[in-house]
Amino acid sequence: MKRFLFFDRGRRSLLGVFIVSVLAVQAIGQAVAPVARLSGPESDLSDKITVASIKEMTAALSSPEMEGRGTGQPGGDKAANWIADKFKSFGLKPLGDKGSYLQKVDFKETTATAETSFMAGDQSLAYGSEFALIPQNNGNKNVSGEMVFVSYAIQAKQSNVDMLEGANLSGKVVVMIEGPPPGFPKKSWEEQKAQRTIFRTVVLAGPSAVVFIGLGGEERPPEETISYISRRQITRPDEEGYPAVVPPMIYVSAQGAEKLFSKSGMTRKQALDQAATKEFKPINLKQKAKIVAKYESKKVTSNNVAGYLEGSDPKLKAEAVLFSAHYDAYGKENGKIYAGAADNALGTAEMLAVAEAYSKAAPKPKRSMVFLAVTGEEYGLYGSKYWAKEPTWDIKKVAANLNLDGIGSEVYGPVKTMVGYGAEHSSIGSMLDALAPAFEVNVIPDPMPDEKVFYRSDHYSFVERGVPALMLLGAPAGDKEVWMKRIKDWEKTDYHQPGDVIQPGWVWEGPERVAEVMAVLGWRISEADAMPTWLSTSRFAKLERGNAKELPEEK
Ligand SMILES: [Zn+2]
C-alpha cells in the first residue's frame, strides 16, 4: 500500500491550490439476504486454490533473487518476467504491448546526491538519519537564511492565536512542527485541511526553506519518515513537481532538531513545550542554516504484466473482471533489500492463485477474466494509473476491479473477518456480503477509516475511471482491536522496511481463504446479467466507465 504522509497529498493540493473538495456522502451498505452456499462451479473453483501454490509463489517473489522487485531496477524486471511466465503456464492470453504480457511504463528515478547537505550554524546534520528532503521534484536548490521557529504556524485571530505574529518570513529558514497540536482533534484538523492552509500561508511568505520537525507520534516515528523519503524517488518522466517557487522542504528528526535550537537559549524540548501554548510567538533561533539540495535523475522503465482468460459467453466475453495486485516493492537500496513479502508478494501470489484456479476451471466463466500485476504502486499507484489511462482491455467493458494489497493481516490465523474497501460505493459490496457466509467470514466496515486505505491502493486508479472496485482485506476471528494492534506494531517495524519477509508463524490458510473469496466474487460478477453498478448513495454514483475527468480531491 502506498505510504500515508501528511505531505503526500500536499503535492496535489499545491498544484490545484484553489480546488475546493466536494464533501463525500457517507454511504450505507445495503444488506442482502445471505446465500450461504456455493454453487457447483464456485466450489470447484474454490477447491483449485491451494496453500502450496500461494506459499511457493510468495516465496519466489520475495526471494533474494528478486531483489525487492524495485520499480526500474533489474529485480523488478525479473519479477515481471517471472509473473509473465506464470501467466503463460496458466494458459492466459497476453494482454500487454505487441502480443506480449508486458506493458512498458516509463519512469524517472531521482536520488539525492552526496552533495546534499544541511548546516545549522557550523553543525551539519546527517542525511538519512537526522534529516531528509521532502521529495518535490522541482530542481536543485542552494539556499541559506536565518532560522525562525514558528511552532505550528497557526493563525486563528478569533481565538487570539497568531504563531506568526510580527515575523517576516521572507528569506528565512522557517522551522515548524507538523500538526495537529496536542489537544486539537485530528479529525477536525484533517477536515479543515489545516496543514495545507498553513503550509500555503508559510510558502507564500517567501521563506528560503521550510524545515519540519517530525513529531510523528508513536505510530510514525520521524526516523521512519526520514528513512522513507531519503530513498530514491520514482515519478513519471513528465510529471510536474511542486511549482519552482516552493522552497526546499526538509524533515528533521529529534536529534537533528536539537542542533537547530543549539544557539537559541532553549532546548528542543523547551521550545516544543512553548509551541503547544496558545500564546506562542515566533522565536529567532539565532543562527543561520545553509541547505544544498542536489539531485541526480535518470530515465528508467518498468512493466505492468497483463494476461486474460477468454469468457465462455459469446456476448458477455467482451466484458471482463479485472483482478489486480501490485508486484513492486522498494527494491534494493544502499545494500538493503526490501523484499515486500506481505506487501505485496503475498497479494500478488493470491491473485496468481486465482488465475491458476480459473485456468483449470470447468466450466469457464461467462465474462473474460483479466489479471494485472502492476508496477510502481509504492510511489503513487503509477502502474495502475497507467493501465487505467492506456487500458489494454476496453475500459468501458471492465465490469469490476478486485484488488489485493497486503498489510499481511490474512496470515494472523484462519481468515474469519474481511473488509471490502469500497464496499459502500457499489453493488459489489452486497455481493461480498452475500457470499461471505459460505466461507464463514464476517464482513465488517473499514476498521481504520483514518488511514484512508481506499485511496491508497490500485483499485482507486480504476475507480477514477468509473470502474466499480473492491479491495479485500482478510483478518482472523476475534476482537478486531487485537489484530489491528498487530497490524500497527508491524507497520512500526517491518512495513516498507527490510524486515517485511515471510515469517515462520504465518498461517497460510488465511491467504488461501482470501484468494478463494476473490475467485468466487469474480465468478459471481462474471455470471451476473449486468455489470456491477455504483450505489446512488456513493460519491461516485454519477461516474461512468471510461470517465476521463479528474475526481475532486478525496475527503
Ligand atoms: Zn502495497
Coordinates of C-alpha atoms and ligand atoms in Angstrom, one line a residue:
M1 CA 0.0 0.0 0.0
K2 CA 1.1 3.5 -0.7
R3 CA 2.6 5.2 2.3
F4 CA 0.5 7.8 4.0
L5 CA 2.3 11.1 4.8
F6 CA 0.7 14.4 5.5
F7 CA 2.6 16.0 2.7
D8 CA 1.8 13.2 0.2
R9 CA -1.4 14.8 -0.8
G10 CA 0.1 18.2 -0.4
R11 CA 1.7 17.9 -3.8
R12 CA -1.6 17.5 -5.5
S13 CA -3.2 20.2 -3.4
L14 CA -0.4 22.7 -4.1
L15 CA -0.8 22.2 -7.8
G16 CA -4.5 22.7 -7.6
V17 CA -4.3 25.2 -4.7
F18 CA -7.8 26.6 -5.0
I19 CA -9.7 23.4 -5.9
V20 CA -12.5 23.0 -3.4
S21 CA -13.2 19.5 -2.4
V22 CA -16.7 18.0 -2.6
L23 CA -18.0 16.6 0.5
A24 CA -18.2 12.8 0.5
V25 CA -21.6 11.4 1.1
Q26 CA -21.5 8.8 3.8
A27 CA -23.0 5.8 2.2
I28 CA -24.5 2.8 3.9
G29 CA -24.1 -0.6 2.5
Q30 CA -27.3 -2.4 1.6
A31 CA -28.0 -5.6 3.3
V32 CA -28.9 -8.6 1.1
A33 CA -30.1 -11.9 2.4
P34 CA -27.1 -14.2 2.6
V35 CA -26.7 -17.1 0.2
A36 CA -24.9 -19.4 2.4
R37 CA -23.8 -22.0 -0.2
L38 CA -21.6 -22.0 -3.2
S39 CA -22.8 -23.3 -6.5
G40 CA -21.0 -26.4 -8.0
P41 CA -18.7 -24.4 -10.3
E42 CA -18.0 -22.0 -7.4
S43 CA -16.9 -24.7 -5.0
D44 CA -14.8 -26.4 -7.8
L45 CA -13.1 -23.1 -8.4
S46 CA -12.5 -22.5 -4.7
D47 CA -11.1 -26.1 -4.4
K48 CA -8.5 -25.3 -7.0
I49 CA -6.9 -22.7 -4.9
T50 CA -4.2 -24.3 -2.7
V51 CA -2.0 -23.3 0.1
A52 CA 1.0 -24.9 -1.6
S53 CA 0.7 -22.8 -4.6
I54 CA 0.3 -19.5 -2.7
K55 CA 3.2 -20.3 -0.4
E56 CA 5.5 -21.2 -3.2
M57 CA 4.7 -18.2 -5.3
T58 CA 5.0 -15.8 -2.3
A59 CA 8.4 -17.3 -1.5
A60 CA 9.6 -17.0 -5.1
L61 CA 8.5 -13.4 -5.4
S62 CA 10.1 -12.3 -2.1
S63 CA 13.3 -14.4 -2.6
P64 CA 16.7 -12.6 -2.6
E65 CA 17.0 -13.2 -6.4
M66 CA 14.0 -10.8 -6.9
E67 CA 15.9 -8.0 -5.1
G68 CA 12.8 -6.5 -3.7
R69 CA 11.1 -6.1 -7.1
G70 CA 12.2 -2.4 -7.4
T71 CA 10.5 -0.2 -10.0
G72 CA 13.1 0.5 -12.6
Q73 CA 15.6 -2.0 -11.2
P74 CA 16.7 -5.4 -12.5
G75 CA 14.8 -7.2 -9.7
G76 CA 11.6 -5.6 -10.8
D77 CA 12.2 -6.8 -14.4
K78 CA 13.0 -10.2 -13.2
A79 CA 9.7 -10.3 -11.2
A80 CA 7.7 -9.1 -14.2
N81 CA 9.1 -11.8 -16.4
W82 CA 8.5 -14.4 -13.7
I83 CA 4.9 -13.4 -13.5
A84 CA 4.6 -13.4 -17.3
D85 CA 5.9 -16.9 -17.3
K86 CA 3.3 -17.9 -14.8
F87 CA 0.5 -16.4 -16.8
K88 CA 1.8 -18.3 -19.8
S89 CA 1.9 -21.6 -17.9
F90 CA -1.7 -21.0 -16.8
G91 CA -2.7 -20.6 -20.5
L92 CA -3.6 -17.0 -20.2
K93 CA -3.5 -14.9 -23.4
P94 CA -1.1 -12.0 -23.4
L95 CA -2.6 -8.5 -22.9
G96 CA 0.5 -6.3 -22.9
D97 CA 2.4 -4.5 -25.6
K98 CA 2.7 -6.1 -29.1
G99 CA 1.4 -9.5 -28.2
S100 CA 3.4 -9.8 -25.0
Y101 CA 2.4 -10.0 -21.4
L102 CA 4.3 -6.8 -20.6
Q103 CA 3.1 -3.2 -20.8
K104 CA 6.0 -0.9 -20.6
V105 CA 5.8 2.2 -18.3
D106 CA 8.4 4.9 -18.4
F107 CA 9.7 6.4 -15.2
K108 CA 12.2 8.9 -13.8
E109 CA 14.3 7.9 -10.9
T110 CA 15.6 10.7 -8.7
T111 CA 18.2 10.4 -6.0
A112 CA 19.7 13.0 -3.7
T113 CA 23.5 13.1 -4.2
A114 CA 26.2 13.2 -1.6
E115 CA 26.4 17.0 -2.1
T116 CA 23.0 17.3 -0.4
S117 CA 23.6 18.9 3.0
F118 CA 22.1 20.8 5.9
M119 CA 24.2 23.0 8.0
A120 CA 22.8 24.6 11.2
G121 CA 25.4 27.2 12.1
D122 CA 28.6 25.2 12.0
Q123 CA 27.0 21.9 12.7
S124 CA 26.0 19.5 9.9
L125 CA 23.0 17.2 10.1
A126 CA 23.3 13.6 8.8
Y127 CA 21.3 12.9 5.7
G128 CA 19.0 9.9 6.0
S129 CA 19.0 9.9 9.8
E130 CA 18.8 13.4 11.1
F131 CA 17.2 15.0 8.0
A132 CA 15.9 14.3 4.6
L133 CA 14.5 16.4 1.8
I134 CA 10.8 16.1 1.2
P135 CA 10.6 15.0 -2.5
Q136 CA 9.3 17.8 -4.6
N137 CA 10.8 17.3 -8.0
N138 CA 11.4 21.0 -8.7
G139 CA 15.2 21.1 -9.2
N140 CA 18.4 21.6 -7.3
K141 CA 18.5 24.3 -4.6
N142 CA 21.2 26.0 -2.7
V143 CA 19.7 28.4 -0.1
S144 CA 20.5 29.9 3.3
G145 CA 18.8 32.1 5.8
E146 CA 18.3 33.0 9.5
M147 CA 16.3 30.3 11.2
V148 CA 13.0 31.2 12.8
F149 CA 10.8 28.8 14.8
V150 CA 7.1 29.3 14.3
S151 CA 5.7 26.3 16.1
Y152 CA 2.6 25.0 14.2
A153 CA 2.3 28.4 12.3
I154 CA -1.3 28.5 13.3
Q155 CA -3.2 31.8 12.8
A156 CA -6.6 31.9 14.3
K157 CA -7.4 35.5 15.0
Q158 CA -10.8 34.8 16.5
S159 CA -9.1 32.6 19.2
N160 CA -6.3 35.1 19.7
V161 CA -3.7 32.7 18.3
D162 CA -1.1 34.0 16.0
M163 CA 2.0 31.9 15.9
L164 CA 3.5 34.0 13.1
E165 CA 2.9 37.4 14.8
G166 CA 5.4 40.0 13.8
A167 CA 7.6 37.6 11.9
N168 CA 8.9 38.4 8.5
L169 CA 9.4 35.0 6.9
S170 CA 10.8 36.3 3.7
G171 CA 14.3 34.8 3.0
K172 CA 14.2 33.0 6.3
V173 CA 14.6 29.3 7.0
V174 CA 11.3 28.6 8.7
V175 CA 11.3 25.8 11.3
M176 CA 7.9 24.5 12.1
I177 CA 6.0 21.5 13.5
E178 CA 3.7 19.2 11.7
G179 CA 0.2 19.4 13.2
P180 CA -2.2 18.9 14.8
P181 CA -1.0 20.4 18.0
P182 CA -1.7 18.4 21.2
G183 CA -5.4 18.6 22.2
F184 CA -6.5 19.5 18.7
P185 CA -8.8 16.8 17.3
K186 CA -7.0 15.0 14.5
K187 CA -10.3 14.6 12.6
S188 CA -11.2 18.2 12.6
W189 CA -7.6 19.1 11.7
E190 CA -7.9 17.0 8.6
E191 CA -11.4 18.1 7.8
Q192 CA -10.3 21.7 7.9
K193 CA -7.3 20.8 5.7
A194 CA -5.4 22.8 8.2
Q195 CA -1.9 21.6 7.3
R196 CA -2.4 22.6 3.7
T197 CA -3.7 26.0 4.5
I198 CA -0.9 26.7 7.0
F199 CA 1.7 25.4 4.6
R200 CA 0.4 27.6 1.8
T201 CA 0.5 30.7 4.1
V202 CA 4.1 29.9 5.0
V203 CA 5.2 29.3 1.4
L204 CA 3.5 32.5 0.1
A205 CA 5.5 34.5 2.7
G206 CA 8.7 33.7 0.7
P207 CA 11.0 31.7 3.0
S208 CA 14.2 30.3 1.6
A209 CA 13.4 26.9 3.1
V210 CA 10.9 25.2 5.4
V211 CA 12.0 22.7 8.0
F212 CA 9.5 20.4 9.6
I213 CA 10.3 18.9 13.0
G214 CA 8.9 15.5 12.8
L215 CA 6.9 14.5 15.8
G216 CA 5.1 11.8 14.0
G217 CA 3.8 10.3 17.3
E218 CA 4.4 6.7 18.3
E219 CA 2.8 5.3 15.1
R220 CA 5.0 7.1 12.7
P221 CA 8.3 8.0 14.3
P222 CA 10.2 10.7 12.4
E223 CA 13.1 8.4 11.8
E224 CA 10.9 6.1 9.8
T225 CA 9.6 9.0 7.7
I226 CA 13.2 10.1 7.1
S227 CA 14.3 6.6 6.1
Y228 CA 11.4 6.5 3.7
I229 CA 11.8 9.9 2.0
S230 CA 15.6 9.7 1.7
R231 CA 15.2 6.7 -0.6
R232 CA 15.3 7.1 -4.4
Q233 CA 12.1 8.6 -5.8
I234 CA 10.2 7.3 -8.7
T235 CA 7.9 9.5 -10.8
R236 CA 6.6 9.6 -14.3
P237 CA 9.2 11.3 -16.6
D238 CA 6.8 14.2 -17.5
E239 CA 5.4 14.6 -14.0
E240 CA 5.1 18.1 -12.7
G241 CA 6.7 18.7 -9.4
Y242 CA 5.9 21.4 -7.0
P243 CA 6.0 24.8 -8.6
A244 CA 9.5 26.3 -8.7
V245 CA 8.6 28.9 -6.1
V246 CA 8.2 26.2 -3.5
P247 CA 11.4 26.3 -1.5
P248 CA 13.3 23.2 -0.3
M249 CA 11.4 21.4 2.4
I250 CA 13.2 19.4 5.0
Y251 CA 12.1 16.9 7.5
V252 CA 14.3 16.6 10.7
S253 CA 14.4 14.0 13.5
A254 CA 14.5 14.9 17.2
Q255 CA 18.3 14.7 17.1
G256 CA 18.5 16.8 14.0
A257 CA 16.1 19.4 15.6
E258 CA 18.3 19.7 18.7
K259 CA 21.0 21.2 16.5
L260 CA 18.7 23.9 15.2
F261 CA 18.0 25.1 18.7
S262 CA 21.6 25.0 20.0
K263 CA 22.1 28.8 19.9
S264 CA 18.6 29.8 20.8
G265 CA 19.0 29.5 24.6
M266 CA 16.5 26.7 24.8
T267 CA 16.4 23.0 24.1
R268 CA 14.2 21.4 21.6
K269 CA 12.0 20.1 24.4
Q270 CA 11.6 23.6 25.9
A271 CA 10.7 25.0 22.5
L272 CA 8.2 22.3 21.8
D273 CA 6.6 22.9 25.2
Q274 CA 6.2 26.6 24.4
A275 CA 5.0 25.6 20.9
A276 CA 2.0 23.8 22.4
T277 CA 0.6 27.0 24.0
K278 CA -1.9 29.5 22.5
E279 CA 0.4 32.3 23.5
F280 CA 3.3 31.1 21.3
K281 CA 5.1 33.8 19.3
P282 CA 7.9 33.2 16.8
I283 CA 11.4 32.5 18.2
N284 CA 14.6 33.6 16.5
L285 CA 17.0 30.7 16.6
K286 CA 20.0 33.0 16.4
Q287 CA 21.8 31.0 13.8
K288 CA 21.8 30.6 10.0
A289 CA 21.0 27.5 8.1
K290 CA 22.5 26.5 4.8
I291 CA 20.8 23.9 2.7
V292 CA 22.0 22.3 -0.5
A293 CA 19.5 20.0 -2.3
K294 CA 21.3 18.3 -5.2
Y295 CA 19.6 15.6 -7.2
E296 CA 20.5 13.1 -9.9
S297 CA 17.9 11.9 -12.3
K298 CA 17.7 9.1 -14.9
K299 CA 15.1 7.6 -17.0
V300 CA 14.1 4.0 -16.1
T301 CA 11.4 1.7 -17.3
S302 CA 9.3 -0.9 -15.6
N303 CA 6.4 -3.1 -16.7
N304 CA 2.8 -4.0 -15.8
V305 CA 2.1 -7.6 -16.5
A306 CA -1.3 -8.5 -18.1
G307 CA -3.0 -11.6 -19.3
Y308 CA -6.5 -12.8 -19.7
L309 CA -8.8 -15.8 -19.9
E310 CA -11.4 -15.6 -22.5
G311 CA -15.0 -15.8 -21.3
S312 CA -17.3 -18.6 -22.5
D313 CA -20.4 -16.5 -23.4
P314 CA -20.3 -15.2 -26.9
K315 CA -21.6 -11.8 -25.9
L316 CA -20.5 -11.3 -22.4
K317 CA -16.9 -12.3 -23.1
A318 CA -16.3 -8.8 -24.4
E319 CA -16.7 -7.7 -20.8
A320 CA -14.1 -8.5 -18.2
V321 CA -13.5 -8.8 -14.5
L322 CA -10.2 -7.1 -13.7
F323 CA -8.1 -8.7 -10.9
S324 CA -5.1 -6.6 -9.8
A325 CA -2.2 -6.6 -7.3
H326 CA 1.0 -4.6 -7.3
Y327 CA 4.1 -6.7 -7.5
D328 CA 6.6 -3.9 -6.9
A329 CA 8.3 -3.3 -3.5
Y330 CA 11.1 -0.9 -2.6
G331 CA 13.8 -2.9 -4.4
K332 CA 17.4 -2.7 -3.5
E333 CA 19.0 0.4 -2.0
N334 CA 22.2 1.0 -0.1
G335 CA 22.8 -2.7 0.1
K336 CA 19.4 -3.4 1.7
I337 CA 16.7 -5.5 0.0
Y338 CA 13.1 -4.5 0.7
A339 CA 11.6 -7.9 -0.1
G340 CA 8.0 -6.8 0.4
A341 CA 6.7 -10.3 1.4
A342 CA 3.4 -9.2 3.0
D343 CA 3.3 -6.1 0.9
N344 CA 2.7 -7.3 -1.8
A345 CA 4.4 -10.6 -2.8
L346 CA 1.6 -12.2 -0.9
G347 CA -1.3 -10.3 -2.6
T348 CA 0.3 -11.0 -6.0
A349 CA 0.6 -14.7 -5.2
E350 CA -3.0 -14.8 -4.1
M351 CA -4.1 -13.2 -7.4
L352 CA -1.9 -15.6 -9.3
A353 CA -3.6 -18.4 -7.4
V354 CA -6.9 -17.1 -8.6
A355 CA -5.6 -17.0 -12.2
E356 CA -4.4 -20.6 -11.8
A357 CA -7.7 -21.8 -10.4
Y358 CA -9.6 -20.1 -13.3
S359 CA -7.2 -21.7 -15.8
K360 CA -8.1 -25.1 -14.5
A361 CA -11.8 -24.5 -14.0
A362 CA -14.6 -26.1 -16.0
P363 CA -17.0 -24.6 -16.9
K364 CA -15.3 -21.4 -17.8
P365 CA -16.8 -18.0 -16.6
K366 CA -19.1 -16.2 -19.0
R367 CA -17.2 -12.9 -18.9
S368 CA -13.5 -12.7 -19.5
M369 CA -11.0 -12.6 -16.6
V370 CA -8.1 -10.1 -16.9
F371 CA -5.2 -10.5 -14.5
L372 CA -3.0 -7.5 -14.0
A373 CA 0.1 -7.3 -11.8
V374 CA 1.1 -3.7 -11.7
T375 CA 4.4 -1.8 -11.0
G376 CA 5.2 1.5 -9.3
E377 CA 2.4 1.3 -6.8
E378 CA 4.5 2.3 -3.8
Y379 CA 5.5 5.6 -5.4
G380 CA 1.9 6.7 -6.2
L381 CA -0.2 3.9 -7.9
Y382 CA 1.7 4.6 -11.1
G383 CA 1.4 1.2 -12.9
S384 CA -2.4 1.0 -12.3
K385 CA -2.9 4.7 -13.2
Y386 CA -1.0 4.0 -16.5
W387 CA -3.1 1.0 -17.3
A388 CA -6.3 2.8 -16.4
K389 CA -5.2 5.6 -18.9
E390 CA -3.9 3.2 -21.6
P391 CA -6.0 0.2 -20.9
T392 CA -5.3 -3.0 -22.8
W393 CA -8.9 -4.0 -22.4
D394 CA -11.7 -1.6 -23.3
I395 CA -12.2 0.3 -20.1
K396 CA -16.0 0.7 -20.8
K397 CA -16.2 -3.1 -20.7
V398 CA -14.3 -3.6 -17.5
A399 CA -17.1 -4.9 -15.3
A400 CA -15.3 -4.5 -12.0
N401 CA -11.9 -4.5 -10.4
L402 CA -10.9 -6.7 -7.5
N403 CA -7.6 -5.7 -5.9
L404 CA -5.3 -7.2 -3.3
D405 CA -2.7 -5.2 -1.5
G406 CA -1.3 -6.6 1.7
I407 CA -0.5 -5.5 5.1
G408 CA -0.4 -9.2 5.8
S409 CA -3.2 -9.5 8.3
E410 CA -4.5 -12.6 6.5
V411 CA -1.6 -14.6 7.8
Y412 CA -2.5 -14.0 11.5
G413 CA -4.8 -17.0 11.6
P414 CA -7.6 -18.6 9.6
V415 CA -9.4 -15.7 7.9
K416 CA -12.8 -15.2 9.6
T417 CA -13.1 -11.4 9.1
M418 CA -13.0 -9.4 5.9
V419 CA -13.1 -5.8 4.9
G420 CA -14.2 -4.8 1.4
Y421 CA -12.6 -1.4 0.8
G422 CA -15.1 0.3 -1.5
A423 CA -18.0 -1.9 -0.5
E424 CA -20.2 1.1 0.4
H425 CA -19.8 2.5 -3.1
S426 CA -21.0 -0.2 -5.4
S427 CA -23.2 -3.3 -5.8
I428 CA -20.0 -5.4 -5.3
G429 CA -20.4 -4.7 -1.6
S430 CA -23.6 -6.6 -1.3
M431 CA -22.2 -9.4 -3.5
L432 CA -19.4 -9.8 -1.0
D433 CA -21.9 -9.8 1.9
A434 CA -23.9 -12.5 0.2
L435 CA -21.0 -14.9 -0.4
A436 CA -19.2 -14.4 2.9
P437 CA -21.3 -16.8 5.0
A438 CA -20.4 -19.6 2.6
F439 CA -16.8 -19.1 3.7
E440 CA -17.7 -18.5 7.3
V441 CA -16.4 -15.0 7.0
N442 CA -17.8 -12.0 8.8
V443 CA -17.7 -8.8 6.6
I444 CA -17.0 -5.7 8.7
P445 CA -16.8 -2.0 7.7
D446 CA -13.4 -0.3 7.4
P447 CA -12.0 -0.5 10.9
M448 CA -9.4 2.2 10.3
P449 CA -11.1 5.0 8.3
D450 CA -8.4 7.5 9.4
E451 CA -5.9 5.6 7.3
K452 CA -7.9 6.4 4.1
V453 CA -6.9 3.0 2.8
F454 CA -9.5 3.2 0.0
Y455 CA -7.5 5.9 -1.7
R456 CA -4.1 4.3 -1.2
S457 CA -4.0 1.3 -3.5
D458 CA -4.5 0.4 -7.1
H459 CA -8.2 -0.2 -7.2
Y460 CA -8.6 3.6 -6.8
S461 CA -7.0 4.1 -10.2
F462 CA -9.8 2.2 -11.7
V463 CA -12.5 3.9 -9.6
E464 CA -11.3 7.2 -11.1
R465 CA -12.0 5.8 -14.5
G466 CA -15.5 4.8 -13.4
V467 CA -15.0 1.1 -12.7
P468 CA -16.6 -0.2 -9.5
A469 CA -13.9 -1.7 -7.4
L470 CA -13.2 -3.5 -4.2
M471 CA -10.1 -4.3 -2.3
L472 CA -10.2 -7.3 0.0
L473 CA -8.5 -7.4 3.4
G474 CA -8.5 -10.6 5.4
A475 CA -8.1 -10.9 9.2
P476 CA -8.6 -13.6 11.9
A477 CA -11.6 -14.1 14.2
G478 CA -12.0 -12.3 17.5
D479 CA -11.7 -8.8 18.7
K480 CA -10.6 -6.5 15.9
E481 CA -8.6 -4.4 18.3
V482 CA -6.3 -7.4 18.8
W483 CA -5.4 -7.9 15.1
M484 CA -5.4 -4.1 14.4
K485 CA -2.8 -3.7 17.2
R486 CA -0.8 -6.4 15.4
I487 CA -1.0 -4.5 12.1
K488 CA 0.0 -1.3 13.8
D489 CA 3.0 -3.0 15.5
W490 CA 4.1 -4.5 12.2
E491 CA 3.7 -1.1 10.5
K492 CA 6.2 0.3 13.0
T493 CA 8.9 -2.3 12.5
D494 CA 8.6 -4.0 9.1
Y495 CA 6.2 -2.2 6.8
H496 CA 8.1 -0.9 3.8
Q497 CA 11.3 -1.9 5.6
P498 CA 13.8 -4.8 5.0
G499 CA 12.0 -6.7 7.8
D500 CA 9.0 -7.5 5.6
V501 CA 9.9 -11.1 4.9
I502 CA 8.0 -14.3 5.2
Q503 CA 7.8 -15.3 8.9
P504 CA 7.7 -18.9 10.1
G505 CA 4.5 -18.3 12.1
W506 CA 2.4 -17.3 9.0
V507 CA -0.9 -19.2 8.8
W508 CA -1.2 -19.9 5.1
E509 CA -4.8 -21.0 5.3
G510 CA -5.6 -17.2 5.7
P511 CA -4.2 -16.2 2.2
E512 CA -5.9 -19.2 0.8
R513 CA -9.3 -18.1 2.1
V514 CA -8.7 -14.5 0.7
A515 CA -7.9 -15.9 -2.7
E516 CA -11.0 -18.2 -2.6
V517 CA -13.3 -15.3 -1.8
M518 CA -11.7 -13.2 -4.5
A519 CA -12.1 -16.0 -7.0
V520 CA -15.8 -16.7 -6.2
L521 CA -16.6 -13.0 -6.0
G522 CA -15.1 -12.6 -9.5
W523 CA -17.2 -15.6 -10.7
R524 CA -20.4 -14.0 -9.4
I525 CA -19.6 -10.8 -11.1
S526 CA -18.8 -12.7 -14.3
E527 CA -22.1 -14.7 -14.2
A528 CA -24.4 -11.8 -13.4
D529 CA -26.7 -10.5 -16.1
A530 CA -25.4 -7.0 -15.8
M531 CA -22.1 -5.4 -14.7
P532 CA -21.9 -4.0 -11.2
T533 CA -23.2 -0.5 -10.6
W534 CA -22.4 2.4 -8.3
L535 CA -24.8 2.9 -5.5
S536 CA -26.9 6.1 -5.6
T537 CA -25.5 7.0 -2.2
S538 CA -21.9 6.9 -3.4
R539 CA -19.9 10.0 -4.2
F540 CA -19.1 8.1 -7.4
A541 CA -22.7 7.5 -8.3
K542 CA -22.6 9.5 -11.5
L543 CA -19.3 8.1 -12.7
E544 CA -19.4 6.1 -15.9
R545 CA -16.8 3.6 -17.1
G546 CA -14.3 5.4 -19.2
N547 CA -14.5 8.6 -17.1
A548 CA -11.7 10.9 -18.1
K549 CA -12.3 13.8 -15.7
E550 CA -10.1 14.0 -12.7
L551 CA -12.0 13.3 -9.5
P552 CA -12.3 16.0 -6.8
E553 CA -9.8 15.6 -4.0
E554 CA -10.8 12.8 -1.7
K555 CA -12.4 13.5 1.6
Ligands
ZN1 ZN 1.3 -2.5 -1.1

